[in-house]
CSV table of C-alpha atoms (C1' of nucleotides) in Angstrom, one decimal:
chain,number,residue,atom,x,y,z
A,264,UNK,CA,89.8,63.5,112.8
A,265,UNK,CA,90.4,65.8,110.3
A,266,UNK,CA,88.1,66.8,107.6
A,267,UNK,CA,87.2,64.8,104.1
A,268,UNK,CA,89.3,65.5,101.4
A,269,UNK,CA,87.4,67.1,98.5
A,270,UNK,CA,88.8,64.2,96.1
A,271,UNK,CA,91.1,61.2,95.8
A,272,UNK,CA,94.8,62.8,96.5
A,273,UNK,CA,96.6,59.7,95.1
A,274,UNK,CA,94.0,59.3,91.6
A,275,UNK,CA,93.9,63.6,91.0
A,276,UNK,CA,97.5,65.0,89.4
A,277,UNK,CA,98.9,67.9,91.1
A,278,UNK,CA,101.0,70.1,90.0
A,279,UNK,CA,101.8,72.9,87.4
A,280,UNK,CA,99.0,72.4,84.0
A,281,UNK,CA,100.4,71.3,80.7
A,282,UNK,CA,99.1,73.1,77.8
A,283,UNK,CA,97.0,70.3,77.0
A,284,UNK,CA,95.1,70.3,80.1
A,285,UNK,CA,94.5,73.9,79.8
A,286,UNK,CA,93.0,73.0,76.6
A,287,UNK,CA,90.5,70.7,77.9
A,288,UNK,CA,89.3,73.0,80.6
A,289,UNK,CA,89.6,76.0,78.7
A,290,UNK,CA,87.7,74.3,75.7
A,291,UNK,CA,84.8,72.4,77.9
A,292,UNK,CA,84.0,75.5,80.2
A,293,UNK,CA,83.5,77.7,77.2
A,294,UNK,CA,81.3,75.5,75.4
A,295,UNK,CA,79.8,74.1,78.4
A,296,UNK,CA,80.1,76.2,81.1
A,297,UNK,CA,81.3,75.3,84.8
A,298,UNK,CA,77.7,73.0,85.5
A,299,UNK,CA,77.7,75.1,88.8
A,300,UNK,CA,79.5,72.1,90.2
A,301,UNK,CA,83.5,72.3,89.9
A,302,UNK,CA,84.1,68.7,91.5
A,303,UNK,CA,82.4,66.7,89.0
A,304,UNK,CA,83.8,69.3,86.2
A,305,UNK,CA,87.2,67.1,85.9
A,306,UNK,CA,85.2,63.8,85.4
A,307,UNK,CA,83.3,65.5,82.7
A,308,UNK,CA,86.3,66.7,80.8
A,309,UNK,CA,88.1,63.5,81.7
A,310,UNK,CA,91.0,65.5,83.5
A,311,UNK,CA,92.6,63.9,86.4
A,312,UNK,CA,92.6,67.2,88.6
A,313,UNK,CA,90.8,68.1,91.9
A,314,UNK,CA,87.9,70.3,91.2
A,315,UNK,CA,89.1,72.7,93.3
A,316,UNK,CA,92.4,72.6,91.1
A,317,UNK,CA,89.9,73.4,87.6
A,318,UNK,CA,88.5,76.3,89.7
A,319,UNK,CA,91.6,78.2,90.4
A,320,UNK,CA,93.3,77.3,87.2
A,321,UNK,CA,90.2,78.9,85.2
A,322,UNK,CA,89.8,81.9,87.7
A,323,UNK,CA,93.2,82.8,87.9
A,324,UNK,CA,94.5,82.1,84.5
A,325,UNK,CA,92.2,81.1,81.8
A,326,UNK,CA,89.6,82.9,81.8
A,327,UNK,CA,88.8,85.8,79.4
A,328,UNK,CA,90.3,89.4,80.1
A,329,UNK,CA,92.8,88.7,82.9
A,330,UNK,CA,95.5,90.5,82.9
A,331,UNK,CA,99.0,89.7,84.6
A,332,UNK,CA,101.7,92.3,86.1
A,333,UNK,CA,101.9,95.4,84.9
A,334,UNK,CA,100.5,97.3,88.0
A,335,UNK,CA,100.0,100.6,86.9
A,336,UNK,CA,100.1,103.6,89.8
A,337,UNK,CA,96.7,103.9,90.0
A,338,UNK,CA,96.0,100.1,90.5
A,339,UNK,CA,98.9,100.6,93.1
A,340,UNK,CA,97.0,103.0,94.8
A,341,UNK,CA,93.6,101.3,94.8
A,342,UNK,CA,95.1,98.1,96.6
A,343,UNK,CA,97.0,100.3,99.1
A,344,UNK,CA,93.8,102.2,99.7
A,345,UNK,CA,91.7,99.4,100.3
A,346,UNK,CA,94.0,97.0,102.3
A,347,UNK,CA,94.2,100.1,105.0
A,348,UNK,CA,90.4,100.2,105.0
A,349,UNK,CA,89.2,96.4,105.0
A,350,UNK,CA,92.5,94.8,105.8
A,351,UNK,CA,93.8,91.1,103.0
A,352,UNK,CA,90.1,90.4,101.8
A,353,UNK,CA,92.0,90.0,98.7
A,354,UNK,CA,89.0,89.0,96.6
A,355,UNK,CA,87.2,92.1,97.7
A,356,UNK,CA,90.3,94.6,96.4
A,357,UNK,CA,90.2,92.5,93.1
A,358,UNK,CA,86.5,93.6,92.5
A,359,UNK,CA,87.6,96.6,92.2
A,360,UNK,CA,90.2,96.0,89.7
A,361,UNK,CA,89.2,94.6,86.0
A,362,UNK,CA,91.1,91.6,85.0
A,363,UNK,CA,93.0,91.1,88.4
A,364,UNK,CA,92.7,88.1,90.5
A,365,UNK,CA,92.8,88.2,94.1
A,366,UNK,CA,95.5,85.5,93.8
A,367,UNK,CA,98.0,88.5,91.4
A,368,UNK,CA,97.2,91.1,93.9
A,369,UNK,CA,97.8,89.3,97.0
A,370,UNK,CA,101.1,88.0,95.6
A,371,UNK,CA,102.0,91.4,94.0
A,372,UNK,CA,101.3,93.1,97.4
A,373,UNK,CA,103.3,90.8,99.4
A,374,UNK,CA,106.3,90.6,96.8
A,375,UNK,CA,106.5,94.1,95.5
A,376,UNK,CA,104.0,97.4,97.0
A,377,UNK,CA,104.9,96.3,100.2
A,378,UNK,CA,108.7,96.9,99.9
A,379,UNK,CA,107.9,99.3,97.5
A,380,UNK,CA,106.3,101.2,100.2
A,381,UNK,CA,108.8,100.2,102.3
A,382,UNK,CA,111.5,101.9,100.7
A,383,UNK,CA,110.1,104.6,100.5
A,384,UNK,CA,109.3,105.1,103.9
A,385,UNK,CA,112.4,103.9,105.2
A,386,UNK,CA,113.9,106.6,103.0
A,387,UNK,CA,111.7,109.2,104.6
A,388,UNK,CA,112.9,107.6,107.9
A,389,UNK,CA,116.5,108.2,107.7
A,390,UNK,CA,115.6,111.8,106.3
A,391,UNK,CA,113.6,112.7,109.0
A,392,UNK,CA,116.5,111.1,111.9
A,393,UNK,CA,118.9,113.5,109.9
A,394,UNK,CA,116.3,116.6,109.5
A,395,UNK,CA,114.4,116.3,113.0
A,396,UNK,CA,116.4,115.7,115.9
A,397,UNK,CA,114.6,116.9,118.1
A,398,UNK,CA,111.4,115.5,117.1
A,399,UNK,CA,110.1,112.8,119.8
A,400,UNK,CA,109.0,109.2,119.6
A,401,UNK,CA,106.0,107.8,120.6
A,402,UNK,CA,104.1,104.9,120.8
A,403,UNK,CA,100.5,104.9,119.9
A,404,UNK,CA,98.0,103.3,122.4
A,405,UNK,CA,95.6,102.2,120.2
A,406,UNK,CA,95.2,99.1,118.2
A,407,UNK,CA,96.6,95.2,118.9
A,408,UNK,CA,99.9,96.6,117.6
A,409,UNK,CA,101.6,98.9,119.3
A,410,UNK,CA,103.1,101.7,116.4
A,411,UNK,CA,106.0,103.6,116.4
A,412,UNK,CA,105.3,107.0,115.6
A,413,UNK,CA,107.7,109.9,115.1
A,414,UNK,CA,104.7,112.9,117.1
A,415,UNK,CA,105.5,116.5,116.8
A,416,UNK,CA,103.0,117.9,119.1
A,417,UNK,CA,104.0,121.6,118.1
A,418,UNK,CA,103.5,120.6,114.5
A,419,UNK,CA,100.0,119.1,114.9
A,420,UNK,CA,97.8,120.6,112.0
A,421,UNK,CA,94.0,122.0,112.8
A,422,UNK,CA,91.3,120.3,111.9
A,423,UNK,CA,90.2,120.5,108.4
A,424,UNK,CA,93.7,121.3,107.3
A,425,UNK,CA,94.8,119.2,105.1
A,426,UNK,CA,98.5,118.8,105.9
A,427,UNK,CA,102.0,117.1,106.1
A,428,UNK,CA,104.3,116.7,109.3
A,429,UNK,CA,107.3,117.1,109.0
A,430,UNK,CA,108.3,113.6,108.4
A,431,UNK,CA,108.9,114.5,104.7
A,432,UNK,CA,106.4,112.1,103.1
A,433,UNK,CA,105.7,109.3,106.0
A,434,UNK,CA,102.2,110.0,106.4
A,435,UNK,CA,101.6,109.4,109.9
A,436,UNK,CA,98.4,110.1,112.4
A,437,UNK,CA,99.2,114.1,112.9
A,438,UNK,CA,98.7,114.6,109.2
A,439,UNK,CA,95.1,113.5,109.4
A,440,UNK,CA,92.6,115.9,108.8
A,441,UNK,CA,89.2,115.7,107.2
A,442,UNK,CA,87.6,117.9,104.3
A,443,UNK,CA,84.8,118.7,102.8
A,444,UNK,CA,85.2,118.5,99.0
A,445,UNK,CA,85.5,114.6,97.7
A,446,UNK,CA,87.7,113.8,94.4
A,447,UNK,CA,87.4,110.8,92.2
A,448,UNK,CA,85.8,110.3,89.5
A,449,UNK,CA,87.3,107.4,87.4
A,450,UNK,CA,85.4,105.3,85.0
A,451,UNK,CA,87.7,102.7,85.1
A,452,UNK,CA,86.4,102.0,89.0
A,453,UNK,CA,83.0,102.7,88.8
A,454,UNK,CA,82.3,101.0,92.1
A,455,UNK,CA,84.7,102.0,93.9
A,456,UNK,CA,84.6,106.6,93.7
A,457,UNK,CA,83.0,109.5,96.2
A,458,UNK,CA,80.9,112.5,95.8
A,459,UNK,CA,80.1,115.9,97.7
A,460,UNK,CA,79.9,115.4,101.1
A,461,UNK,CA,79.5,111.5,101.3
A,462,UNK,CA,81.4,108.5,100.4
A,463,UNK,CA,80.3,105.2,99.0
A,464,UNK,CA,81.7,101.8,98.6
A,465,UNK,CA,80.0,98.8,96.6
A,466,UNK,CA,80.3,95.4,97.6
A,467,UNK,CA,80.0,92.8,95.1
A,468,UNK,CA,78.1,89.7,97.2
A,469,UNK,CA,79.6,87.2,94.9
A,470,UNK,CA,82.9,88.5,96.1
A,471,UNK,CA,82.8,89.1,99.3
A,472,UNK,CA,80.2,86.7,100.5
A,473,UNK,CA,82.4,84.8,102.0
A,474,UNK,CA,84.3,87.3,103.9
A,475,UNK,CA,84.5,85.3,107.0
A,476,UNK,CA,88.2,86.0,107.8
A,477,UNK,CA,86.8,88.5,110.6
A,478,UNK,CA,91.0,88.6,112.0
A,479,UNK,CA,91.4,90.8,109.6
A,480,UNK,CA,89.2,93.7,110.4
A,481,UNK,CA,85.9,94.4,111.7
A,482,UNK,CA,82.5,93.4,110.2
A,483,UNK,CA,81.0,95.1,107.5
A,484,UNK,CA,77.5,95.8,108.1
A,485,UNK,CA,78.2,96.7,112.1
A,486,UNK,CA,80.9,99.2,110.8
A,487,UNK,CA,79.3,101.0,108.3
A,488,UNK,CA,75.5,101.1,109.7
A,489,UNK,CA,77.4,102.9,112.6
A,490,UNK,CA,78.8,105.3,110.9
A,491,UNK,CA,76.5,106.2,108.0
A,492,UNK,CA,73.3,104.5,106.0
A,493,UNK,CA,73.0,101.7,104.1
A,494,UNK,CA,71.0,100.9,100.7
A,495,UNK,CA,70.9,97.8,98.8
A,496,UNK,CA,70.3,96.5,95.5
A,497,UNK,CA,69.5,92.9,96.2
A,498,UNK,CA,68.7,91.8,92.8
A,499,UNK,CA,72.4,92.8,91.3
A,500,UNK,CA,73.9,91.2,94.1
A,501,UNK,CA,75.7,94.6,95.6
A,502,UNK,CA,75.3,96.7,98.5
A,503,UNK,CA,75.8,100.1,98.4
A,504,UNK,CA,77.6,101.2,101.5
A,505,UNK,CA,77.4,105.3,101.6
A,506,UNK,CA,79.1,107.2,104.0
A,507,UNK,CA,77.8,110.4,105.4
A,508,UNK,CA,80.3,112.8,106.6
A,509,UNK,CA,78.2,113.9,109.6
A,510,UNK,CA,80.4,111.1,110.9
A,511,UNK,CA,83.3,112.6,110.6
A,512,UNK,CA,84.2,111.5,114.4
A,513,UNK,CA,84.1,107.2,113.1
A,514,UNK,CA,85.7,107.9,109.9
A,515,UNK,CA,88.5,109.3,111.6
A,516,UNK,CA,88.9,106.6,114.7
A,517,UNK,CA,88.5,104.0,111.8
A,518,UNK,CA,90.8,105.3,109.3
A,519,UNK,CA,93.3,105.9,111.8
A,520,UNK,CA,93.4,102.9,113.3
A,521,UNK,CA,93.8,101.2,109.7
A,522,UNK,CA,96.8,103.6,108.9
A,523,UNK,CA,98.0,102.7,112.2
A,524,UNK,CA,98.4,99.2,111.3
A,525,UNK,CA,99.8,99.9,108.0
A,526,UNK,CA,102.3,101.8,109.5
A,527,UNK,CA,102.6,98.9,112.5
A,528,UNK,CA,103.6,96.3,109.6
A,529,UNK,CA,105.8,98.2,107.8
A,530,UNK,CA,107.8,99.5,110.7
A,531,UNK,CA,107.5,96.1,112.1
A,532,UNK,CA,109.4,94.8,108.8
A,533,UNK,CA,111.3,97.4,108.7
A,534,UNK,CA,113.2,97.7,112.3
A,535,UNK,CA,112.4,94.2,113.5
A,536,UNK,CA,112.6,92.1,110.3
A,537,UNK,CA,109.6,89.9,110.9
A,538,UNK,CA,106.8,89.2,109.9
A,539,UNK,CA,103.9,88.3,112.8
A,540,UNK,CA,100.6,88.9,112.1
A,541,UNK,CA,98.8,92.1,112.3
A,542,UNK,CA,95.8,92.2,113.8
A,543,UNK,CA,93.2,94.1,113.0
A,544,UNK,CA,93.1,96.2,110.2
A,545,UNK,CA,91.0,99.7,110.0
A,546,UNK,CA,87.4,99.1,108.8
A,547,UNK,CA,85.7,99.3,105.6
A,548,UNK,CA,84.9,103.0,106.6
A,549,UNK,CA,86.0,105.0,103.9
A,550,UNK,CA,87.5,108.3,103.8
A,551,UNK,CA,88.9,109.4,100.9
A,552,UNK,CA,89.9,112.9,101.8
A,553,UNK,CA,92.5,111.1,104.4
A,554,UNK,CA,93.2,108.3,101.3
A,555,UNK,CA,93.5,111.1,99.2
A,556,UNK,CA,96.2,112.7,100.6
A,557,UNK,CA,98.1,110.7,103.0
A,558,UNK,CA,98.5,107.8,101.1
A,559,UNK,CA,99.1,109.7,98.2
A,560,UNK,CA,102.4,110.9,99.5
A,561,UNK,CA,103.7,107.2,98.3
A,562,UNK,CA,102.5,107.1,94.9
A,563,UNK,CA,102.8,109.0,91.8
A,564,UNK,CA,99.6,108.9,90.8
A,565,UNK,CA,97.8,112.3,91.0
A,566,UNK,CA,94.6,111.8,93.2
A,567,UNK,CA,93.1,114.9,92.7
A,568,UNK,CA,92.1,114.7,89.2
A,569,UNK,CA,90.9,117.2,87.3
A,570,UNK,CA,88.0,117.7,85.5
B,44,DA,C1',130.5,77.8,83.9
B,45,DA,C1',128.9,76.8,88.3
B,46,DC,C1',127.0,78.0,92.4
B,47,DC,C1',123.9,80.2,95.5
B,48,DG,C1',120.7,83.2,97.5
B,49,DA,C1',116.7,86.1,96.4
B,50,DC,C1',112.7,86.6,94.2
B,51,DT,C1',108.3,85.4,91.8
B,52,DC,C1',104.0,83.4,91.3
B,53,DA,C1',101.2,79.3,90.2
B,54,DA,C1',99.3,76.0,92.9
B,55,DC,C1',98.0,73.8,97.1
B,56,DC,C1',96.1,73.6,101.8
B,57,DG,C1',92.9,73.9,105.3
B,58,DC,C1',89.3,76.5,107.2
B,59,DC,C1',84.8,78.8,107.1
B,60,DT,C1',80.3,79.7,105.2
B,61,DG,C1',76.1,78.8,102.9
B,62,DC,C1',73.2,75.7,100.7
B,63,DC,C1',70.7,71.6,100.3
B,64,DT,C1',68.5,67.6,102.1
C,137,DT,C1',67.7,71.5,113.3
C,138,DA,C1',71.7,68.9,112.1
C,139,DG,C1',74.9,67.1,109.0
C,140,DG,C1',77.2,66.8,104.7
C,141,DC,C1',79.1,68.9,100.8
C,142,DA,C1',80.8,72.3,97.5
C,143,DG,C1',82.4,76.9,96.9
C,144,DG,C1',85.2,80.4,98.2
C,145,DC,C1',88.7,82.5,100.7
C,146,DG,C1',93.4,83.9,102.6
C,147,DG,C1',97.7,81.9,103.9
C,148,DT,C1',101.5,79.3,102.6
C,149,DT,C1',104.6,76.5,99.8
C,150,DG,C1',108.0,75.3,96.6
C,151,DA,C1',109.6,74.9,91.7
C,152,DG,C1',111.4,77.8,88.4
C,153,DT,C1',113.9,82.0,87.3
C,154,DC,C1',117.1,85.6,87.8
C,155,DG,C1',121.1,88.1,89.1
C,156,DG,C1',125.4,88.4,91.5
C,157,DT,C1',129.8,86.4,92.6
DNA sequence: AACCGACTCAACCGCCTGCCT
DNA sequence: TAGGCAGGCGGTTGAGTCGGT
């Protein structure tokens, strides 16, 4: 016995929207407003839709200031950034980006930044085979998903330096290391940027209050009240997640294992061709030194802006 | 011009959570 | 406290479009 449906499938029209209809819900919300009740909204406007059907139509497409394609580098960088550390909470990552719905970004990571990181790693891939012969292959133990990693043990960096292996620009797990100094500082994301010696991440509750989909990584407040502290504004609906980097042992283990599954689906893609699910994903433990450089090795965009 | 496979993305589906009674 | 309902979410689908042959 499955559950009820939200409205009568064979009375609501499914489908694309004609202009019309976008109209009419376009034209009613504005003047009205939503009621705080999308299911009766369609009987007010006397639109045969679902309710559920007005809500995404509005959210994803007519409402004010949306914008559609055109990722720039940056934006690129921001969804790549946060899908390592807090996995497809899609709605979360579109928070953080003005005008963009989770519904573009999730189909603009799944259509496009994902082969486009793809390429580029595979690129690397075949340069390093050619470069590095004598380079050995492990698998890493941690994580659901066992990861193909190309390990130089002789090329390991120290701590605190902030280098490449030698697998040209495939970031992988020997790169890591951790700094002191923080970058970002960029208007455009006020939420979502770092300062000396700590790191912060805002969560918008009317966003992510429904993050329920723990598969995808692991829970929010247990994550970050073990590794750093927590403050938060209740009455603007955000919590302010800073990061101390006396933690620098969590932020690692996290980050890592978040890389790790980045670099689990793409190689899985990549050599295998398919497309099982990935289990969990990092943890919405920031660090942006790692960010910073590792996963700036596949964009464009300069992360260490200056002042 | 016709066909076909790849790609895109708007829209739907079903599940989970929180709120209300 | 339990049950029902609406909102919100991520995953998936499929119609339309595009590009190659």
């Amino acid at each position: 016995m499955g559950r009820a449906p939200c409205c009568d499938k064979s009375v609501v029209k499914k489908g694309p929207w004609s202009p019309e209809e976008d109209a009419m819900l376009k034209s009613y919300i504005e003047k009205h407003g939503t009621g705080n009740n999308w299911i009766s909204l369609p009987h007010r406007i006397g639109i045969k839709r679902c309710g559920k059907s007005c809500r995404l139509r509005w959210l994803n497409y007519l409402r004010p200031n949306l914008k559609h394609g055109g990722f720039t580098d940056k934006e690129d960088y921001i969804i790549c950034s946060l899908y390592i550390t807090i996995g497809s909470r899609w709605s979360i990552i579109a928070s953080q980006l003005p005008g963009r719905t989770d519904n573009d970004i999730k189909n603009y990571w799944n259509t496009r930044l994902k082969k486009k990181l793809l390429s580029k790693k595979e690129k690397a891939i075949h340069q390093q085979l050619r470069l590095e012969p004598k380079s050995t292959t492990k698998r890493s133990s941690s994580g659901q998903n066992q990861v193909l990693m190309f390990h130089d043990e002789n090329a390991k960096p120290p701590l605190n330096q902030t280098s490449h292996n030698q697998m040209a620009d495939i970031p992988s797990i020997t790169s890591f290391a951790m700094e002191e100094k923080i970058m970002v500082k960029d208007p455009m994301f006020e939420s979502f940027s770092w300062e000396q010696n700590k790191a912060w991440f805002d969560i918008d509750h009317d966003a992510a209050s429904s993050s329920h989909h723990h598969h995808a990584s692991p829970h929010l407040n247990s994550m970050t009240s073990s590794s750093g502290s927590i403050g938060t504004n209740s009455s603007l609906q955000m919590s302010h997640y800073s990061i101390n980097n006396n933690d620098h042992g969590d932020q690692e283990m996290f980050f890592m294992a978040g890389f790790e599954n980045l670099q689990a689906e793409l190689f899985d893609e990549m050599i295998n061709n398919n497309t099982k699910e990935i289990g969990m994903r990092g943890t919405e433990t920031l660090n942006v030194n790692c960010l910073g450089h590792d996963i700036n090795s596949f964009f464009d965009y300069p992360l260490q802006e200056n002042e």
